[in-house]
PDB file of C-alpha atoms in Angstrom:
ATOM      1  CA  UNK A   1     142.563   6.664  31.549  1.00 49.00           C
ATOM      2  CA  UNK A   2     144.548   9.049  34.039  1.00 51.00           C
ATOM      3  CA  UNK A   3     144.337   8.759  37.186  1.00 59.00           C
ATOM      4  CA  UNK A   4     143.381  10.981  39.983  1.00 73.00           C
ATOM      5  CA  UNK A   5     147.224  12.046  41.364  1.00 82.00           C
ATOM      6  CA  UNK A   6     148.697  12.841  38.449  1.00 84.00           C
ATOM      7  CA  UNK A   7     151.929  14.912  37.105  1.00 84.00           C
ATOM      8  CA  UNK A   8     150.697  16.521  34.188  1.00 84.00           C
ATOM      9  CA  UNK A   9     147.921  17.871  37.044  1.00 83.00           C
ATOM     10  CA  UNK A  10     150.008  20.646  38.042  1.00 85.00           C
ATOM     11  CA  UNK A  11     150.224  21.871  34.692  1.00 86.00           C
ATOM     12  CA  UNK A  12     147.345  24.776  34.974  1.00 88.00           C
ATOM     13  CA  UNK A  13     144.650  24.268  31.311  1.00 86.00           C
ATOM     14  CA  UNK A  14     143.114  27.226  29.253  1.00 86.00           C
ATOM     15  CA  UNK A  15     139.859  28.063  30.127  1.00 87.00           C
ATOM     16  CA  UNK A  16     137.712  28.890  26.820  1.00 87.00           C
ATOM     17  CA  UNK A  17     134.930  30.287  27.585  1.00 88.00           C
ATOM     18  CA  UNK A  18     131.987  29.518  25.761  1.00 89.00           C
ATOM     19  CA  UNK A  19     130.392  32.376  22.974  1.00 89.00           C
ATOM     20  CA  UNK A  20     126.886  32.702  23.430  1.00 89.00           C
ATOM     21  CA  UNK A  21     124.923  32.753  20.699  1.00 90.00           C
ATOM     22  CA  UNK A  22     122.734  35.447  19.416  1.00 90.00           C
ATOM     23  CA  UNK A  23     119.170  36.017  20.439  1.00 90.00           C
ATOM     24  CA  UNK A  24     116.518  34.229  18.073  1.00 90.00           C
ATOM     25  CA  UNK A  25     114.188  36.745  16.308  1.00 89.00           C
ATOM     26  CA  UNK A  26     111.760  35.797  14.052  1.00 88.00           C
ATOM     27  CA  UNK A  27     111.410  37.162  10.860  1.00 88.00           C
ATOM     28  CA  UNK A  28     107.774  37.635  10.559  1.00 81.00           C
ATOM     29  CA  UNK A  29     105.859  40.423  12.394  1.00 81.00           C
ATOM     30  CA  UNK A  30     104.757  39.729  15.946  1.00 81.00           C
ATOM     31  CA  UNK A  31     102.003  42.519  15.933  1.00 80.00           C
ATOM     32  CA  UNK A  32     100.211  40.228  12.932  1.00 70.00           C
ATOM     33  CA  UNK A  33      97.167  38.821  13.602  1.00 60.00           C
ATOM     34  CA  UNK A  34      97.296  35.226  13.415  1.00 59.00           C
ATOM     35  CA  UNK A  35      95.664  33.693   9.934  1.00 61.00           C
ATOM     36  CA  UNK A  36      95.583  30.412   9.190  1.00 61.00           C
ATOM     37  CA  UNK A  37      96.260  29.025  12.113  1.00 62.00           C
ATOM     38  CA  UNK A  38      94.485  25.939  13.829  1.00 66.00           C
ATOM     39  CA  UNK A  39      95.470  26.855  17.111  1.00 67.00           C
ATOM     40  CA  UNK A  40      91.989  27.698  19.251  1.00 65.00           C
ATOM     41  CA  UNK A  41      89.818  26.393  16.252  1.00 64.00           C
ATOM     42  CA  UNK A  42      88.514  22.936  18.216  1.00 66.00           C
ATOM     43  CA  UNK A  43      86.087  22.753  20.736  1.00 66.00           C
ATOM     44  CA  UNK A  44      83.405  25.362  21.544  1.00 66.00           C
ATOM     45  CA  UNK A  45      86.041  27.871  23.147  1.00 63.00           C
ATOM     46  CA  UNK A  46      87.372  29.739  20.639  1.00 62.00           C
ATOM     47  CA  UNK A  47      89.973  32.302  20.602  1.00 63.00           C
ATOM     48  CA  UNK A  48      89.119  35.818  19.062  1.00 61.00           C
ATOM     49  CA  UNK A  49      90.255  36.136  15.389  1.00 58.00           C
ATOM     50  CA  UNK A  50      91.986  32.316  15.331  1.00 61.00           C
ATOM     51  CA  UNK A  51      91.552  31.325  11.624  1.00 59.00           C
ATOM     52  CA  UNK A  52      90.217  34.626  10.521  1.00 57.00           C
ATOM     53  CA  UNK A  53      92.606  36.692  10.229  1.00 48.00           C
ATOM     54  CA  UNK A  54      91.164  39.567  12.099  1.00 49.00           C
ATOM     55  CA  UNK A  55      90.558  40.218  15.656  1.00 48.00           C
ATOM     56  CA  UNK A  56      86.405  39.019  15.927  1.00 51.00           C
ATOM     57  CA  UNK A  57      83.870  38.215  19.138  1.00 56.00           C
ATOM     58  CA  UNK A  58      82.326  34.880  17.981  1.00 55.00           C
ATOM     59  CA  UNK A  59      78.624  35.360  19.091  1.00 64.00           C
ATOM     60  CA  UNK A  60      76.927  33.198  22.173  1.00 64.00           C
ATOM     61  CA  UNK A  61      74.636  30.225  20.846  1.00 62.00           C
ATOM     62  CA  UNK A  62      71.009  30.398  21.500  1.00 62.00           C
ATOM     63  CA  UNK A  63      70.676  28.189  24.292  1.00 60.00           C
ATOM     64  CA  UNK A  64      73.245  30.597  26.361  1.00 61.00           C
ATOM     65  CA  UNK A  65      71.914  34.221  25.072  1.00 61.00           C
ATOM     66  CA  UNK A  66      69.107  34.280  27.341  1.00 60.00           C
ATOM     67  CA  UNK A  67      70.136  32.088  30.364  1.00 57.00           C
ATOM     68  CA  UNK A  68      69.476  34.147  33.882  1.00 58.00           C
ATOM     69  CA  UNK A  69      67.223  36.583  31.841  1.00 61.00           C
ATOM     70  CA  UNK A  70      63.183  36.495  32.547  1.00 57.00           C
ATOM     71  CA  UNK A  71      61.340  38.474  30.684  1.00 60.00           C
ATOM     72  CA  UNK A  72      58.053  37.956  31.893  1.00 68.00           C
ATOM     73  CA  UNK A  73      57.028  37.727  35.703  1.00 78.00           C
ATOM     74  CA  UNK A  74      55.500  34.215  35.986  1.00 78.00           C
ATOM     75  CA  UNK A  75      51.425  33.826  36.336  1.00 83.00           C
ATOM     76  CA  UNK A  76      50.876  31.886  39.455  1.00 86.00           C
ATOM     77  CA  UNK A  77      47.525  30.809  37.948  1.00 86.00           C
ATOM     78  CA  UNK A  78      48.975  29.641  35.282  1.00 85.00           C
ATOM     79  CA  UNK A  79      50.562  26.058  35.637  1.00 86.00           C
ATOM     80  CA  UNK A  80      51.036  22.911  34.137  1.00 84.00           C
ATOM     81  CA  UNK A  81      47.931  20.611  34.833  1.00 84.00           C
ATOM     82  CA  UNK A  82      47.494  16.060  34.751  1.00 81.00           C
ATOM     83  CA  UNK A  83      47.134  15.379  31.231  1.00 75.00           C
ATOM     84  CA  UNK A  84      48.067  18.553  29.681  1.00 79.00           C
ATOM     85  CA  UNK A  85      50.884  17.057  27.634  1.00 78.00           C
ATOM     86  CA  UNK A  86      49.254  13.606  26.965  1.00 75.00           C
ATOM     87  CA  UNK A  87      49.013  12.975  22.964  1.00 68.00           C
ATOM     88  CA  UNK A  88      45.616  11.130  24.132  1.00 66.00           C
ATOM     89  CA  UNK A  89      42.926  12.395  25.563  1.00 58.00           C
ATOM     90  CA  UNK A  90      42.566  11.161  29.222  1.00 58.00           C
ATOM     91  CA  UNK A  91      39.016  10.573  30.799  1.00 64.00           C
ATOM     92  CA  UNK A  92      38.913  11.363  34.379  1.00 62.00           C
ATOM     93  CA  UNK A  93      35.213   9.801  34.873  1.00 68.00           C
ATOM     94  CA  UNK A  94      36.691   6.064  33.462  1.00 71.00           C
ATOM     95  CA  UNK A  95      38.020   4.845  36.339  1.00 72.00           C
ATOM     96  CA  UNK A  96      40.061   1.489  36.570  1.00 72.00           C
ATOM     97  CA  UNK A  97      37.733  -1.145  38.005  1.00 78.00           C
ATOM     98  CA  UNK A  98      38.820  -3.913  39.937  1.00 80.00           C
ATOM     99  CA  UNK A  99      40.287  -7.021  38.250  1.00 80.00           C
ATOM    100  CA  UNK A 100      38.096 -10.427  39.299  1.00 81.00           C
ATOM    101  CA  UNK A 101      38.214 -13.902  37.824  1.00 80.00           C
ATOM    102  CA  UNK A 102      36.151 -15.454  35.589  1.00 83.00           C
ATOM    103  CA  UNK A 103      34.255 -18.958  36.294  1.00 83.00           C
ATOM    104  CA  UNK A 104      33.737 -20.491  39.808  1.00 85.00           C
ATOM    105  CA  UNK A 105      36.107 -19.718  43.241  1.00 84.00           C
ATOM    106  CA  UNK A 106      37.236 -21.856  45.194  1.00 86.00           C
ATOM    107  CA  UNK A 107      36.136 -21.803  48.916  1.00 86.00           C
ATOM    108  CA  UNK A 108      37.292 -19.464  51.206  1.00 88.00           C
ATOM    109  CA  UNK A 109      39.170 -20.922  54.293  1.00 89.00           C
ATOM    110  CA  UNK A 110      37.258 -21.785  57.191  1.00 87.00           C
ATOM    111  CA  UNK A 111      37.327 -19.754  60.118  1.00 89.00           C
ATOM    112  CA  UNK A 112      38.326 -21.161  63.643  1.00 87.00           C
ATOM    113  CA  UNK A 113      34.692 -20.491  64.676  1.00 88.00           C
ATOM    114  CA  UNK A 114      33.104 -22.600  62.368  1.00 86.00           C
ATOM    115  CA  UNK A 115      32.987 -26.362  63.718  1.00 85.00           C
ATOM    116  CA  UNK A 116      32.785 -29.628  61.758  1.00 82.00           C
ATOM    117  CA  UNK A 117      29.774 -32.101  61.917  1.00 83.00           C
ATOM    118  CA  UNK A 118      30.693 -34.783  63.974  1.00 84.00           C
ATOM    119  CA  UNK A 119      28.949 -38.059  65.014  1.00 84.00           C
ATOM    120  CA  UNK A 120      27.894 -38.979  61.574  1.00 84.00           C
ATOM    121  CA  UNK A 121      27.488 -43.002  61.186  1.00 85.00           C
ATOM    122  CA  UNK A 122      26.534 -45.773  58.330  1.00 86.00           C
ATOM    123  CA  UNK A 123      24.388 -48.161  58.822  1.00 88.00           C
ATOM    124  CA  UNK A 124      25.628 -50.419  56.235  1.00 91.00           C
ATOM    125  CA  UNK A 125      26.897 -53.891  57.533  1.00 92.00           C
ATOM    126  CA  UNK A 126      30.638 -54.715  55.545  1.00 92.00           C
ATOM    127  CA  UNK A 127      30.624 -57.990  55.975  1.00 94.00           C
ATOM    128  CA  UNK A 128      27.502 -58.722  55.072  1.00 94.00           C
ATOM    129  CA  UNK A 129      27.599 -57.018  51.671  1.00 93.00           C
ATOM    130  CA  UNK A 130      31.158 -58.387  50.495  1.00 92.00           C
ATOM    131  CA  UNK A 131      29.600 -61.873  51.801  1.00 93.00           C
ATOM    132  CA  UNK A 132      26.881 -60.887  48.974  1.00 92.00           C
ATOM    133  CA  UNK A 133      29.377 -59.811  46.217  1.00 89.00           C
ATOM    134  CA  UNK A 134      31.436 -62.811  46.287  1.00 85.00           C
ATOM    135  CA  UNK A 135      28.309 -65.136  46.222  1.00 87.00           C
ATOM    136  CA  UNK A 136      26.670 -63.494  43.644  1.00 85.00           C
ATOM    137  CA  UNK A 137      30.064 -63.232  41.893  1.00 77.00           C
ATOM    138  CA  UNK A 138      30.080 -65.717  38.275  1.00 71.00           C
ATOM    139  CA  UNK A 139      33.232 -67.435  38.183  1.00 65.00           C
ATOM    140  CA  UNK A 140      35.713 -67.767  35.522  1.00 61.00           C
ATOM    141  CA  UNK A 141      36.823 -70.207  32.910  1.00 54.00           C
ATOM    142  CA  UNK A 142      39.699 -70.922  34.444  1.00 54.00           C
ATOM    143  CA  UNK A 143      40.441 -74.722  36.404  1.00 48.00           C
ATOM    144  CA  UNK A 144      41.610 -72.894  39.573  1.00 54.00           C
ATOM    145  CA  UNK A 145      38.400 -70.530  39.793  1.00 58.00           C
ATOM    146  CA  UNK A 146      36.229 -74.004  38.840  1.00 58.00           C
ATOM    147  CA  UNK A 147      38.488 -75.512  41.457  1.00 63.00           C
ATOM    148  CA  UNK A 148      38.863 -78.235  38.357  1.00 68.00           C
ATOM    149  CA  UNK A 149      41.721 -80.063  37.852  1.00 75.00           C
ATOM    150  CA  UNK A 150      43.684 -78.862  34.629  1.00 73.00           C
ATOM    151  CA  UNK A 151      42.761 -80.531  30.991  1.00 79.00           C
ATOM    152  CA  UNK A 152      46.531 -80.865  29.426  1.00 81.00           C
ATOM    153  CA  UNK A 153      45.142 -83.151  26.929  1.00 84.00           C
ATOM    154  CA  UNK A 154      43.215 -79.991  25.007  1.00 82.00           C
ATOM    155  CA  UNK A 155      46.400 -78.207  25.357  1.00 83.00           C
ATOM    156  CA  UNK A 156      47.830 -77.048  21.458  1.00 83.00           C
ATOM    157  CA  UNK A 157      50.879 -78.730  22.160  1.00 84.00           C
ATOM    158  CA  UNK A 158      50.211 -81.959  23.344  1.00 86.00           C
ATOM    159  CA  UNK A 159      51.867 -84.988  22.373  1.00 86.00           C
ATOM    160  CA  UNK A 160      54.818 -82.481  20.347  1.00 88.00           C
ATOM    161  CA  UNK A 161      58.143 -82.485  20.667  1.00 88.00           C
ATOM    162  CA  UNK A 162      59.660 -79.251  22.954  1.00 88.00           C
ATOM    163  CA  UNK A 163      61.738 -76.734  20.351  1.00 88.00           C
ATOM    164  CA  UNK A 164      64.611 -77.029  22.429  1.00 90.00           C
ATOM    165  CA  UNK A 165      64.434 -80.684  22.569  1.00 91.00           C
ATOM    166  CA  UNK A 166      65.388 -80.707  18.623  1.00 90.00           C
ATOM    167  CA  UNK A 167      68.325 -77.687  19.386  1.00 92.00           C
ATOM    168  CA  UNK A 168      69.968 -79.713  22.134  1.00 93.00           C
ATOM    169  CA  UNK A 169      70.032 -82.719  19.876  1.00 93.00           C
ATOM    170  CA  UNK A 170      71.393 -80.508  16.979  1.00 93.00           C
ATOM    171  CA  UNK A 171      73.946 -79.456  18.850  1.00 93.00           C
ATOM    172  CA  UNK A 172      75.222 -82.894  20.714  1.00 94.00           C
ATOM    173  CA  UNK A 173      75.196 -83.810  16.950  1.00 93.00           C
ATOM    174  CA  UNK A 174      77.692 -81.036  16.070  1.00 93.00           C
ATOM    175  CA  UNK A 175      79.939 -82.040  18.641  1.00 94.00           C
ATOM    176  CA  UNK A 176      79.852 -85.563  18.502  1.00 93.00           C
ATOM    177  CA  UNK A 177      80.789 -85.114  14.414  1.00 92.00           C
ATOM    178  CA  UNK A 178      83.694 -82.500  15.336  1.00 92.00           C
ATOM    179  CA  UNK A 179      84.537 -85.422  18.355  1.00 92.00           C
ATOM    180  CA  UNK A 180      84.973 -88.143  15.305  1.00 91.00           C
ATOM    181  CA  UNK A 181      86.766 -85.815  12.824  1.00 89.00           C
ATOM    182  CA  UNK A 182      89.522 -85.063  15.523  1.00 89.00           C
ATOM    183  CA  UNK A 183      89.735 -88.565  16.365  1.00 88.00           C
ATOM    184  CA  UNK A 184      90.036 -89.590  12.490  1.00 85.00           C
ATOM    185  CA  UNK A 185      92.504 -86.981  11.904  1.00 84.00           C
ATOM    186  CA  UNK A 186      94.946 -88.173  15.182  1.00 81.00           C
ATOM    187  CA  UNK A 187      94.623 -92.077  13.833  1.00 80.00           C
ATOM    188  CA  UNK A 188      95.769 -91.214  10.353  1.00 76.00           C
ATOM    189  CA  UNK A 189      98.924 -89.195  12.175  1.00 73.00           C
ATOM    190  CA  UNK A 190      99.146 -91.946  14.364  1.00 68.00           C
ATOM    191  CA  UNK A 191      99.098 -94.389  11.422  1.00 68.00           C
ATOM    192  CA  UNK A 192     101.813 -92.461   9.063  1.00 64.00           C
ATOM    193  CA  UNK A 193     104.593 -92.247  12.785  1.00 60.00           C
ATOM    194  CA  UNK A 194     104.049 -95.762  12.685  1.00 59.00           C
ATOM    195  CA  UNK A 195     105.150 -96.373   9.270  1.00 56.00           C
ATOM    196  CA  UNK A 196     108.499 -94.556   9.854  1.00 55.00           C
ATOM    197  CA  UNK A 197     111.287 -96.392  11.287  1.00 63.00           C
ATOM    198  CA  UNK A 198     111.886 -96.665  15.478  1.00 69.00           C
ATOM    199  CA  UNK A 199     114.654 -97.849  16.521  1.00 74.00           C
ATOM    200  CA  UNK A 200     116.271 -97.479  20.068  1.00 77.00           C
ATOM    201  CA  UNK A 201     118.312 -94.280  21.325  1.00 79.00           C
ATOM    202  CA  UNK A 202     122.265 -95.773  22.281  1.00 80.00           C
ATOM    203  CA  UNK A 203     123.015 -95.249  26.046  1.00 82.00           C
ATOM    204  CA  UNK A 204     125.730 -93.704  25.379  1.00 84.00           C
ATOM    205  CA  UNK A 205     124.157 -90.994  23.490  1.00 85.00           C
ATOM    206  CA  UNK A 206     121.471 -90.956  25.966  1.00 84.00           C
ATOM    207  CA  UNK A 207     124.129 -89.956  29.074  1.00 86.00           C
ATOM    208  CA  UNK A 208     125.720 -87.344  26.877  1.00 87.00           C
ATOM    209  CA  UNK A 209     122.624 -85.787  26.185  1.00 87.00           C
ATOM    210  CA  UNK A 210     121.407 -86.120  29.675  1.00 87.00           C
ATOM    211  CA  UNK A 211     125.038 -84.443  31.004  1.00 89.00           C
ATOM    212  CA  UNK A 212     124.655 -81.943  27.996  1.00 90.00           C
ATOM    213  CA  UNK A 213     121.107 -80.909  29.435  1.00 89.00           C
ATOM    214  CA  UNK A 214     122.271 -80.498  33.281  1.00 89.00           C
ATOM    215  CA  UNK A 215     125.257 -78.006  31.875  1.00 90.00           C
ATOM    216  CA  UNK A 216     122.457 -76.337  30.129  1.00 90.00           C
ATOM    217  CA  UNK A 217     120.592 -76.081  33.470  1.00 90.00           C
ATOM    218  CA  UNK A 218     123.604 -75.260  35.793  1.00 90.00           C
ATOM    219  CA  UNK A 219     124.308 -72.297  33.069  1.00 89.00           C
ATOM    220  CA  UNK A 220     120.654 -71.104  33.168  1.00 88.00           C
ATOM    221  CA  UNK A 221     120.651 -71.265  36.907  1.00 88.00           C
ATOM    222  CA  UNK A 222     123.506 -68.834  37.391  1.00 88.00           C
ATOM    223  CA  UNK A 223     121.510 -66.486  35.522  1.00 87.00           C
ATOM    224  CA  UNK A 224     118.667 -66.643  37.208  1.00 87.00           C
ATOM    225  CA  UNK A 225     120.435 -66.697  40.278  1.00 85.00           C
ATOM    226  CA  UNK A 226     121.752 -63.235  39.824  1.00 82.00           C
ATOM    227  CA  UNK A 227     118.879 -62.083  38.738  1.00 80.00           C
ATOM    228  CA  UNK A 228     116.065 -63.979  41.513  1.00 76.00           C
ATOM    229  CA  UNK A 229     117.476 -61.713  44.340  1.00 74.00           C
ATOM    230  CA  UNK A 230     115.790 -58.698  43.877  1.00 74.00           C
ATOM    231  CA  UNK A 231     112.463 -57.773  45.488  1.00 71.00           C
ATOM    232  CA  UNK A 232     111.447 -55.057  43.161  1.00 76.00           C
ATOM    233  CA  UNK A 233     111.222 -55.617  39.317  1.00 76.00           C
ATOM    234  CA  UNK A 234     110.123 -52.078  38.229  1.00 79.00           C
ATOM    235  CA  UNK A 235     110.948 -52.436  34.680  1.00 83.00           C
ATOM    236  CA  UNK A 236     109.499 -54.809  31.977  1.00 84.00           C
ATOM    237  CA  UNK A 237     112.664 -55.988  30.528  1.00 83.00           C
ATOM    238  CA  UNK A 238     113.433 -57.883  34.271  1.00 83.00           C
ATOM    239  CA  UNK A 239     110.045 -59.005  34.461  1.00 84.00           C
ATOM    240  CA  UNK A 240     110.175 -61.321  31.254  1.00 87.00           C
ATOM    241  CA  UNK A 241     113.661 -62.250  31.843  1.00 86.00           C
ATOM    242  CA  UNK A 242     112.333 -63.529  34.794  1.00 86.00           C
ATOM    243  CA  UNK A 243     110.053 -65.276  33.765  1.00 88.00           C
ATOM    244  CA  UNK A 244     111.757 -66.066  31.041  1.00 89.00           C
ATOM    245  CA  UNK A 245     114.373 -68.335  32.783  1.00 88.00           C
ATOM    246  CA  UNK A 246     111.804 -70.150  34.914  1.00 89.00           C
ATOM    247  CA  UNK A 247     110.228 -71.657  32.172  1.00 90.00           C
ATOM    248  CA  UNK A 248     113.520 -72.442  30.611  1.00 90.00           C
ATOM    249  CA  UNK A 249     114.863 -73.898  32.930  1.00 90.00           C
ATOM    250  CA  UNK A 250     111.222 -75.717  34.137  1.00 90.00           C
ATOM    251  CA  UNK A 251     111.181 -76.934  30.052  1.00 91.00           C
ATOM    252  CA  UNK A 252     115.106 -78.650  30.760  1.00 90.00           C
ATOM    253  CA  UNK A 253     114.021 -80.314  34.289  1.00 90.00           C
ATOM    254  CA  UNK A 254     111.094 -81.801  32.124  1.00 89.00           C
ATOM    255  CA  UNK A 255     113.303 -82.934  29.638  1.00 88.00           C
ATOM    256  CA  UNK A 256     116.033 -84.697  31.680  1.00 88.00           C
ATOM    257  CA  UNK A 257     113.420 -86.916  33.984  1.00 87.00           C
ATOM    258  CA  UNK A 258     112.066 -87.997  30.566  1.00 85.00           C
ATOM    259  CA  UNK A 259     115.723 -89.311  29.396  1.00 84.00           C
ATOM    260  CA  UNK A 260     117.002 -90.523  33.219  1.00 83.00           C
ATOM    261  CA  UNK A 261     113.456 -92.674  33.652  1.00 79.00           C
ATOM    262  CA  UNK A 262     115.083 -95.442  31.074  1.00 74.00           C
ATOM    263  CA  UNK A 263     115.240 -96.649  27.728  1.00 74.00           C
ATOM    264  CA  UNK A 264     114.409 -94.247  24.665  1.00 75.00           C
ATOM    265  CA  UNK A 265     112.231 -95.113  21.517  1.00 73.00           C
ATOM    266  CA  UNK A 266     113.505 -92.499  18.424  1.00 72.00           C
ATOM    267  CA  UNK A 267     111.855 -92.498  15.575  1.00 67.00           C
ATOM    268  CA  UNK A 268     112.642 -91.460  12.218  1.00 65.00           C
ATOM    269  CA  UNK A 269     110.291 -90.480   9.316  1.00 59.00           C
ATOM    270  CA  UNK A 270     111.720 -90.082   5.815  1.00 51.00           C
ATOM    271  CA  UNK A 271     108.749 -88.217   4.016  1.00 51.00           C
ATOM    272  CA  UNK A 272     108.022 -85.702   6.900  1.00 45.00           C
ATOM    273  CA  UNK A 273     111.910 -85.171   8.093  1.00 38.00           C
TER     274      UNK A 273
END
C-alpha cells in the first residue's frame, strides 16, 4: 500500500479514456403491434390491442353502458308501496293483538290510599286450650312419660355377658401368652450363658483396657473439639459427624465407669463363640 507523499507521485499517469459503447437497438420493429404479450391482460383495465395483435376498443360491460343515462322521465305516481315486494301476502286488517297471560294474576300493588283493617281481635283463651291439649293428651309407652321406674329385667340382654367384655379378655390373653413366650425364650438364653465357663477378668488386663479406652476418648475428643466450635452446620456431612462423635465418645464414657466400678465377671461360651 503507498502512501499519500510519495516519489513515484510526481511521475504524471496516462489518462485512457473510456470508449463508449454503441447505442442498443432492437432488432424487431417498434411500429409492431404488440401480440402475445401479457402485459395489460389482468384486471378489468385493459390496454387496446394487448394480446390481440391488433389495435381494438374492448366494449363497456352492461352495468356501465347506461350509467348517468335516463331514458324515461320518472312517474311521480308511480312508487314503490308496504308490501309490494313481500313473497307473502300481507293483511293490513290482521292486526297484532296484545300479548296477555294465561291462568290467574297475581294482585296488583296496593295503592297508598287504600288502608289496612286494623283492630281485629280473637277471642280464644291460649292457655286455656293448651291446658286442654295436654290433659286430653294419651301418654306413651315409655317409663319416663308413665313417670314409671324402668323394667331392666325385660330388657333382651339381661343377665349376658357385654361383647366387649369377651374382646378385652381375648386380648389380655394375647398378651399375657406373648408375656410368657418372651420370658421362656430369655430363661433358656439365660440357662445356655450359664453353662459356659466365667471366670474373672485379671487386673492387670482390666487397667490396660481401662487406659486403652481413655486414649480412645482423648483421641475422639480432639476431633470433636475441632469440630464443636462452629455455630452453623449447613451441610449434612458435619451434622452426622457431629453427632457422630457424641455418641462415640458417650458409648466409651459408658464403657470405662463399667470397668473402673470393680471386679469383672468374663464369660466364655464354646458352642456360641
Amino acid at each position: 500500500m503507498q502512501r499519500d507523499e510519495c516519489i513515484y507521485n510526481l511521475i504524471p499517469r496516462v489518462v485512457i479514456q473510456p470508449q463508449k459503447p454503441e447505442r442498443y437497438r432492437s432488432k424487431h420493429d417498434p411500429e409492431v403491434a404488440p401480440t402475445g404479450s401479457t402485459f395489460g391482460v389482468q384486471g378489468k383495465t385493459r390496454l387496446p390491442g394487448s394480446n390481440l395483435g391488433v389495435i381494438t376498443k374492448p366494449d363497456k360491460p352492461a352495468s356501465a353502458r347506461g350509467f348517468g343515462k335516463v331514458s324515461v322521465k320518472p312517474d311521480p305516481k308511480q312508487f314503490m308501496k308496504k308490501g309490494e315486494r313481500c313473497t307473502s301476502a300481507v293483511d293490513s286488517n290482521n292486526k297484532p293483538t296484545k300479548f296477555t297471560y294465561a291462568g290467574q294474576k297475581k294482585p296488583s300493588v296496593i295503592t297508598r290510599e287504600e288502608k289496612p283493617i286494623m283492630g281485629l281481635k280473637s277471642a280464644k283463651n291460649y292457655v286455656t286450650a293448651n291446658a286442654v291439649e295436654a290433659i286430653l293428651a294419651v301418654p306413651g309407652n315409655r317409663a319416663r312419660v308413665n313417670h314409671e321406674d324402668p323394667q331392666y329385667l325385660q330388657k333382651e340382654d339381661y343377665g349376658q355377658v357385654p361383647k366387649y367384655l369377651n374382646q378385652v379378655k381375648e386380648e389380655i390373653n394375647r398378651e399375657n401368652a406373648m408375656i410368657e413366650e418372651f420370658v421362656r425364650q430369655n430363661k433358656n438364653l439365660l440357662e445356655e450363658d450359664e453353662s459356659g465357663k466365667i471366670e474373672p477378668m485379671d487386673e492387670q488386663e482390666r487397667q490396660e483396657l481401662v487406659q486403652a479406652l481413655k486414649a480412645k476418648w482423648d483421641h475422639v475428643n480432639a476431633k470433636y473439639q475441632k469440630l464443636c466450635h462452629n455455630v452453623v452446620f449447613d451441610t449434612l456431612g458435619k451434622v452426622r459427624r457431629k453427632e457422630t462423635f457424641e455418641k462415640e465418645l458417650a458409648q466409651l464414657e459408658k464403657d470405662i465407669e463399667l470397668l473402673q466400678k470393680g471386679s469383672v465377671v468374663v464369660a466364655h461360651n464354646s458352642d456360641r463363640y
